[in-house]
Amino acid sequence: MKGFLNRVLIEEIGNVAVVKLSRSKKLNALDMDMFRGIRDAARYLMTRNDIRAIVLHGEGRAFSAGLDAKSIAVSTSALANLEELLRRDAGSTSNLAQDVSFLWRKIPAPVICAVHGVCFGGGLQIALGADLRFTDKSTQFAIMEAKWGLIPDMGLTTSLPNLIPRDIALDLTFSGQVFNGDQALQMGLVTRVCKDPIQQAIDYAKNIATNASPDATAAAKKLLHATYDDARVLRLETQLQRRLLGSWNNLAKSAQAFHLPLVPGFINRNPIWSQEADDLAEAKLQEILNGEASST
């Protein structure tokens, strides 16, 4: 058993790696060590050519309840935490917030996510970073970022639009509605609904590890992910989230979410969402992608 920051454990069963999010008392909510632990576990598995399939699941009653907002954004280190999450190192496609979902796509082995209990916000974005998702019918899903007046910025744009129609994706993002495993299957967000998703994911991974060519599965994964412009959309996620963070309407929505006694109302939409502002932002993004400006 290999551990990462007391948040992520890896157990090996032959050529299968079983990755467990291990913060069950907090429903595997994402604090800074969980972000770092998932990233480090994924990077470690990238180096393991003997691992032929991976199962990702949560310990205890849930896969993940999403961001631990109080730990990350309501603390003395809030600004440092947000900067660490959003900062993109030179030459990197993704930042830390995105690594926890995007890096599973970069591992040249099938990744099966077994989802149970709840899978909210950042937890859902992690699950969507896997190649396959197994769940049971009672699991609760939601894109929760609307609750905070923000957007999903953990790699969702590299996964969600490729799984479901755009209008459904917008509906889920606008509303933050909760839906179950059967509904997730109908929408195309999960691969299978079964009684025991963790065991079935392990059985599936063992079958792949035993009967599939590891080179063929690596090639298939690379082929089917090759057509997406990951660098552009991941940078756009960060750029848009930075516009939202700390804005009046972000603070107003967060005050609602925390049930504060004095909740400010929303103000009119900021002019930064005008076409002119979008054109300027697009030009800046293209400079970054072309290596003409510092990354964000």
Short mmCIF file of C-alpha atoms in Angstrom, two decimals:
data_model
loop_
_atom_site.label_atom_id
_atom_site.label_comp_id
_atom_site.label_asym_id
_atom_site.label_seq_id
_atom_site.Cartn_x
_atom_site.Cartn_y
_atom_site.Cartn_z
CA MET A 1 0.00 0.00 0.00
CA LYS A 2 1.43 3.37 -1.05
CA GLY A 3 0.13 6.61 0.44
CA PHE A 4 0.18 10.26 -0.57
CA LEU A 5 -0.15 13.00 2.10
CA ASN A 6 -2.55 10.88 4.18
CA ARG A 7 -5.23 11.56 1.57
CA VAL A 8 -4.74 8.99 -1.19
CA LEU A 9 -3.87 5.30 -0.99
CA ILE A 10 -2.82 2.96 -3.80
CA GLU A 11 -3.22 -0.80 -3.46
CA GLU A 12 -1.89 -3.05 -6.20
CA ILE A 13 -3.74 -6.20 -7.22
CA GLY A 14 -1.51 -7.79 -9.81
CA ASN A 15 -1.31 -5.28 -12.68
CA VAL A 16 -4.28 -3.28 -11.36
CA ALA A 17 -3.84 -0.19 -9.20
CA VAL A 18 -6.76 0.60 -6.87
CA VAL A 19 -6.62 4.27 -5.90
CA LYS A 20 -8.65 5.30 -2.85
CA LEU A 21 -9.48 8.84 -1.75
CA SER A 22 -8.99 8.58 2.00
CA ARG A 23 -10.67 11.39 3.92
CA SER A 24 -13.86 9.59 4.80
CA LYS A 25 -14.78 11.68 7.87
CA LYS A 26 -15.17 14.65 5.49
CA LEU A 27 -16.78 12.58 2.69
CA ASN A 28 -13.46 12.84 0.84
CA ALA A 29 -13.90 16.58 0.39
CA LEU A 30 -11.04 18.33 -1.37
CA ASP A 31 -8.65 20.24 0.88
CA MET A 32 -5.19 21.29 -0.28
CA ASP A 33 -3.56 18.00 0.73
CA MET A 34 -6.24 16.08 -1.16
CA PHE A 35 -5.51 18.12 -4.29
CA ARG A 36 -1.78 17.54 -3.92
CA GLY A 37 -2.22 13.86 -3.04
CA ILE A 38 -4.38 13.10 -6.08
CA ARG A 39 -1.95 14.92 -8.35
CA ASP A 40 1.04 13.07 -6.90
CA ALA A 41 -0.71 9.69 -7.14
CA ALA A 42 -1.59 10.27 -10.80
CA ARG A 43 1.96 11.38 -11.60
CA TYR A 44 3.33 8.30 -9.85
CA LEU A 45 1.09 5.98 -11.87
CA MET A 46 2.28 7.62 -15.09
CA THR A 47 5.71 6.15 -14.37
CA ARG A 48 4.43 2.59 -13.82
CA ASN A 49 4.51 0.74 -17.14
CA ASP A 50 3.50 -2.46 -15.34
CA ILE A 51 0.12 -1.02 -14.28
CA ARG A 52 -2.42 -2.01 -16.95
CA ALA A 53 -5.66 -0.67 -15.43
CA ILE A 54 -6.63 1.68 -12.61
CA VAL A 55 -9.68 1.87 -10.36
CA LEU A 56 -10.38 5.17 -8.60
CA HIS A 57 -12.89 5.30 -5.73
CA GLY A 58 -13.68 7.00 -2.43
CA GLU A 59 -13.38 5.58 1.08
CA GLY A 60 -16.42 5.38 3.33
CA ARG A 61 -19.88 6.68 2.49
CA ALA A 62 -19.07 8.76 -0.62
CA PHE A 63 -16.83 9.25 -3.59
CA SER A 64 -16.35 12.96 -2.87
CA ALA A 65 -18.49 15.81 -1.60
CA GLY A 66 -16.41 18.27 -3.63
CA LEU A 67 -14.43 21.29 -2.51
CA ASP A 68 -13.83 21.78 1.21
CA ALA A 69 -14.60 25.49 0.89
CA LYS A 70 -14.01 26.33 4.55
CA SER A 71 -10.59 24.71 4.51
CA ILE A 72 -9.45 26.33 1.26
CA ALA A 73 -11.23 29.65 0.83
CA VAL A 74 -12.22 30.65 4.37
CA SER A 75 -8.90 30.54 6.18
CA THR A 76 -5.83 32.68 6.81
CA SER A 77 -4.13 30.97 3.85
CA ALA A 78 -7.05 31.47 1.44
CA LEU A 79 -5.19 33.70 -1.03
CA ALA A 80 -2.13 31.44 -1.06
CA ASN A 81 -4.36 28.38 -1.54
CA LEU A 82 -6.22 29.90 -4.49
CA GLU A 83 -2.98 31.00 -6.11
CA GLU A 84 -1.49 27.51 -5.74
CA LEU A 85 -4.61 25.96 -7.26
CA LEU A 86 -4.78 28.33 -10.23
CA ARG A 87 -1.09 28.87 -10.97
CA ARG A 88 0.12 27.05 -14.08
CA ASP A 89 3.82 26.19 -14.16
CA ALA A 90 5.76 26.95 -17.32
CA GLY A 91 5.20 24.24 -19.91
CA SER A 92 2.24 22.71 -18.05
CA THR A 93 -1.11 22.16 -19.73
CA SER A 94 -3.05 22.08 -16.44
CA ASN A 95 -2.82 23.74 -13.03
CA LEU A 96 -3.23 21.99 -9.67
CA ALA A 97 -7.02 22.42 -9.62
CA GLN A 98 -7.21 20.76 -13.05
CA ASP A 99 -4.53 18.12 -12.42
CA VAL A 100 -6.86 16.10 -10.20
CA SER A 101 -9.12 15.34 -13.16
CA PHE A 102 -7.00 15.96 -16.26
CA LEU A 103 -3.98 13.84 -15.28
CA TRP A 104 -6.06 10.63 -15.28
CA ARG A 105 -6.48 11.12 -19.02
CA LYS A 106 -2.71 11.33 -19.46
CA ILE A 107 -1.99 7.95 -17.85
CA PRO A 108 -1.57 5.38 -20.69
CA ALA A 109 -3.85 2.84 -19.00
CA PRO A 110 -7.64 2.67 -18.63
CA VAL A 111 -8.96 4.49 -15.55
CA ILE A 112 -12.32 3.32 -14.17
CA CYS A 113 -13.92 5.54 -11.55
CA ALA A 114 -16.31 3.79 -9.12
CA VAL A 115 -18.74 6.36 -7.75
CA HIS A 116 -21.05 5.92 -4.76
CA GLY A 117 -22.80 8.06 -2.16
CA VAL A 118 -22.35 11.62 -3.37
CA CYS A 119 -20.28 13.02 -6.22
CA PHE A 120 -20.56 16.79 -6.06
CA GLY A 121 -18.69 19.68 -7.65
CA GLY A 122 -14.98 18.93 -7.79
CA GLY A 123 -15.72 15.28 -7.08
CA LEU A 124 -17.76 15.06 -10.26
CA GLN A 125 -15.01 16.75 -12.25
CA ILE A 126 -12.51 14.16 -10.97
CA ALA A 127 -14.85 11.33 -11.93
CA LEU A 128 -15.34 12.76 -15.42
CA GLY A 129 -11.56 12.75 -15.88
CA ALA A 130 -11.61 8.95 -15.81
CA ASP A 131 -12.15 6.89 -18.95
CA LEU A 132 -15.16 5.00 -17.55
CA ARG A 133 -17.52 5.59 -14.64
CA PHE A 134 -19.43 2.87 -12.74
CA THR A 135 -22.05 3.88 -10.17
CA ASP A 136 -25.21 2.69 -8.45
CA LYS A 137 -28.67 4.13 -8.99
CA SER A 138 -28.83 5.92 -5.64
CA THR A 139 -25.62 7.96 -6.05
CA GLN A 140 -26.23 11.72 -6.02
CA PHE A 141 -24.43 13.90 -8.58
CA ALA A 142 -24.23 17.67 -9.10
CA ILE A 143 -22.13 20.41 -10.63
CA MET A 144 -22.07 22.58 -7.52
CA GLU A 145 -19.99 25.60 -8.53
CA ALA A 146 -23.09 27.73 -9.23
CA LYS A 147 -23.73 27.58 -5.48
CA TRP A 148 -20.68 29.83 -5.01
CA GLY A 149 -21.23 32.07 -8.01
CA LEU A 150 -18.34 30.40 -9.84
CA ILE A 151 -17.75 28.06 -12.77
CA PRO A 152 -16.38 24.51 -12.79
CA ASP A 153 -12.66 24.99 -13.44
CA MET A 154 -11.14 21.59 -12.64
CA GLY A 155 -10.97 20.28 -16.19
CA LEU A 156 -14.70 19.95 -16.80
CA THR A 157 -14.40 21.54 -20.25
CA THR A 158 -12.20 18.68 -21.43
CA SER A 159 -14.80 16.08 -20.44
CA LEU A 160 -18.42 17.21 -20.05
CA PRO A 161 -18.97 18.67 -23.58
CA ASN A 162 -17.69 15.40 -25.08
CA LEU A 163 -20.18 13.29 -23.12
CA ILE A 164 -23.52 15.12 -23.27
CA PRO A 165 -25.29 17.71 -25.46
CA ARG A 166 -24.32 21.33 -24.84
CA ASP A 167 -27.77 22.40 -23.67
CA ILE A 168 -27.83 19.66 -21.02
CA ALA A 169 -24.31 20.62 -19.92
CA LEU A 170 -25.41 24.26 -19.60
CA ASP A 171 -28.55 23.28 -17.69
CA LEU A 172 -26.54 21.27 -15.14
CA THR A 173 -23.98 24.08 -14.80
CA PHE A 174 -26.51 26.92 -14.51
CA SER A 175 -28.80 25.18 -12.03
CA GLY A 176 -26.51 23.01 -9.89
CA GLN A 177 -29.38 20.51 -9.77
CA VAL A 178 -28.87 17.15 -8.04
CA PHE A 179 -29.50 13.98 -10.07
CA ASN A 180 -29.13 10.26 -9.41
CA GLY A 181 -27.22 7.40 -11.01
CA ASP A 182 -30.05 6.35 -13.33
CA GLN A 183 -30.38 9.92 -14.59
CA ALA A 184 -26.62 10.18 -15.02
CA LEU A 185 -26.70 7.04 -17.19
CA GLN A 186 -29.55 8.42 -19.30
CA MET A 187 -27.59 11.62 -19.88
CA GLY A 188 -24.39 9.74 -20.75
CA LEU A 189 -22.35 10.90 -17.76
CA VAL A 190 -21.72 7.39 -16.46
CA THR A 191 -20.90 4.14 -18.24
CA ARG A 192 -22.72 1.60 -16.08
CA VAL A 193 -25.19 1.48 -13.19
CA CYS A 194 -24.64 -1.58 -10.99
CA LYS A 195 -25.24 -2.80 -7.43
CA ASP A 196 -21.59 -2.73 -6.33
CA PRO A 197 -19.67 -0.23 -8.47
CA ILE A 198 -16.36 -0.61 -6.65
CA GLN A 199 -16.22 -4.40 -6.98
CA GLN A 200 -17.47 -4.33 -10.55
CA ALA A 201 -14.86 -1.73 -11.45
CA ILE A 202 -12.13 -3.91 -9.93
CA ASP A 203 -13.42 -6.98 -11.80
CA TYR A 204 -13.51 -4.99 -15.04
CA ALA A 205 -9.96 -3.70 -14.48
CA LYS A 206 -8.68 -7.21 -13.76
CA ASN A 207 -10.20 -8.42 -17.02
CA ILE A 208 -8.56 -5.60 -18.98
CA ALA A 209 -5.22 -6.21 -17.27
CA THR A 210 -5.37 -9.94 -18.07
CA ASN A 211 -6.89 -10.02 -21.55
CA ALA A 212 -6.14 -6.71 -23.29
CA SER A 213 -2.82 -5.70 -24.82
CA PRO A 214 -1.41 -2.88 -22.67
CA ASP A 215 0.01 -1.28 -25.81
CA ALA A 216 -3.34 -1.42 -27.61
CA THR A 217 -5.22 0.13 -24.68
CA ALA A 218 -2.62 2.89 -24.42
CA ALA A 219 -2.89 3.58 -28.15
CA ALA A 220 -6.70 3.59 -28.05
CA LYS A 221 -6.72 6.05 -25.18
CA LYS A 222 -4.27 8.38 -26.92
CA LEU A 223 -6.25 8.19 -30.17
CA LEU A 224 -9.64 8.99 -28.66
CA HIS A 225 -8.30 11.92 -26.65
CA ALA A 226 -6.16 13.30 -29.49
CA THR A 227 -8.73 15.57 -31.12
CA TYR A 228 -9.38 17.87 -28.15
CA ASP A 229 -7.64 21.25 -27.72
CA ASP A 230 -6.91 20.71 -24.04
CA ALA A 231 -4.40 23.54 -23.62
CA ARG A 232 -6.81 26.19 -24.83
CA VAL A 233 -9.89 25.17 -22.84
CA LEU A 234 -7.96 24.56 -19.61
CA ARG A 235 -6.41 28.02 -19.80
CA LEU A 236 -9.80 29.51 -20.59
CA GLU A 237 -11.25 27.85 -17.46
CA THR A 238 -8.61 29.52 -15.31
CA GLN A 239 -8.93 32.88 -17.06
CA LEU A 240 -12.70 33.00 -16.55
CA GLN A 241 -12.50 31.81 -12.94
CA ARG A 242 -10.00 34.55 -12.11
CA ARG A 243 -12.52 37.09 -13.45
CA LEU A 244 -15.19 35.72 -11.11
CA LEU A 245 -13.21 35.25 -7.90
CA GLY A 246 -13.69 38.11 -5.47
CA SER A 247 -16.34 39.83 -7.56
CA TRP A 248 -19.42 41.27 -5.83
CA ASN A 249 -21.74 38.59 -7.22
CA ASN A 250 -19.31 35.82 -6.26
CA LEU A 251 -19.29 37.14 -2.69
CA ALA A 252 -23.07 37.57 -2.67
CA LYS A 253 -23.63 33.98 -3.77
CA SER A 254 -21.05 32.66 -1.31
CA ALA A 255 -22.79 34.54 1.51
CA GLN A 256 -26.00 32.71 0.57
CA ALA A 257 -24.21 29.36 0.57
CA PHE A 258 -22.75 29.97 4.03
CA HIS A 259 -26.15 31.16 5.36
CA LEU A 260 -24.68 34.41 6.64
CA PRO A 261 -27.09 36.67 8.55
CA LEU A 262 -26.54 39.58 6.16
CA VAL A 263 -26.64 38.53 2.50
CA PRO A 264 -26.03 41.20 -0.16
CA GLY A 265 -28.07 41.13 -3.34
CA PHE A 266 -26.72 40.66 -6.85
CA ILE A 267 -25.69 43.66 -8.95
CA ASN A 268 -25.93 43.97 -12.74
CA ARG A 269 -23.67 41.84 -14.89
CA ASN A 270 -20.10 43.11 -15.15
CA PRO A 271 -19.07 44.70 -18.49
CA ILE A 272 -16.14 42.23 -18.65
CA TRP A 273 -18.57 39.78 -20.30
CA SER A 274 -19.09 42.04 -23.33
CA GLN A 275 -17.96 40.98 -26.79
CA GLU A 276 -15.19 43.57 -26.77
CA ALA A 277 -13.84 42.22 -23.49
CA ASP A 278 -14.10 38.68 -24.85
CA ASP A 279 -12.12 39.68 -27.96
CA LEU A 280 -9.36 41.18 -25.81
CA ALA A 281 -9.29 38.10 -23.59
CA GLU A 282 -9.15 35.83 -26.63
CA ALA A 283 -6.21 37.79 -28.06
CA LYS A 284 -4.39 37.48 -24.72
CA LEU A 285 -5.12 33.75 -24.59
CA GLN A 286 -3.72 33.26 -28.08
CA GLU A 287 -0.54 35.13 -27.06
CA ILE A 288 -0.12 32.73 -24.16
CA LEU A 289 -0.72 29.66 -26.31
CA ASN A 290 1.75 30.96 -28.87
CA GLY A 291 4.38 31.52 -26.19
CA GLU A 292 4.32 35.29 -26.52
CA ALA A 293 3.26 36.06 -22.95
CA SER A 294 3.67 34.59 -19.48
CA SER A 295 1.26 31.79 -18.59
CA THR A 296 -1.52 32.04 -16.01
#
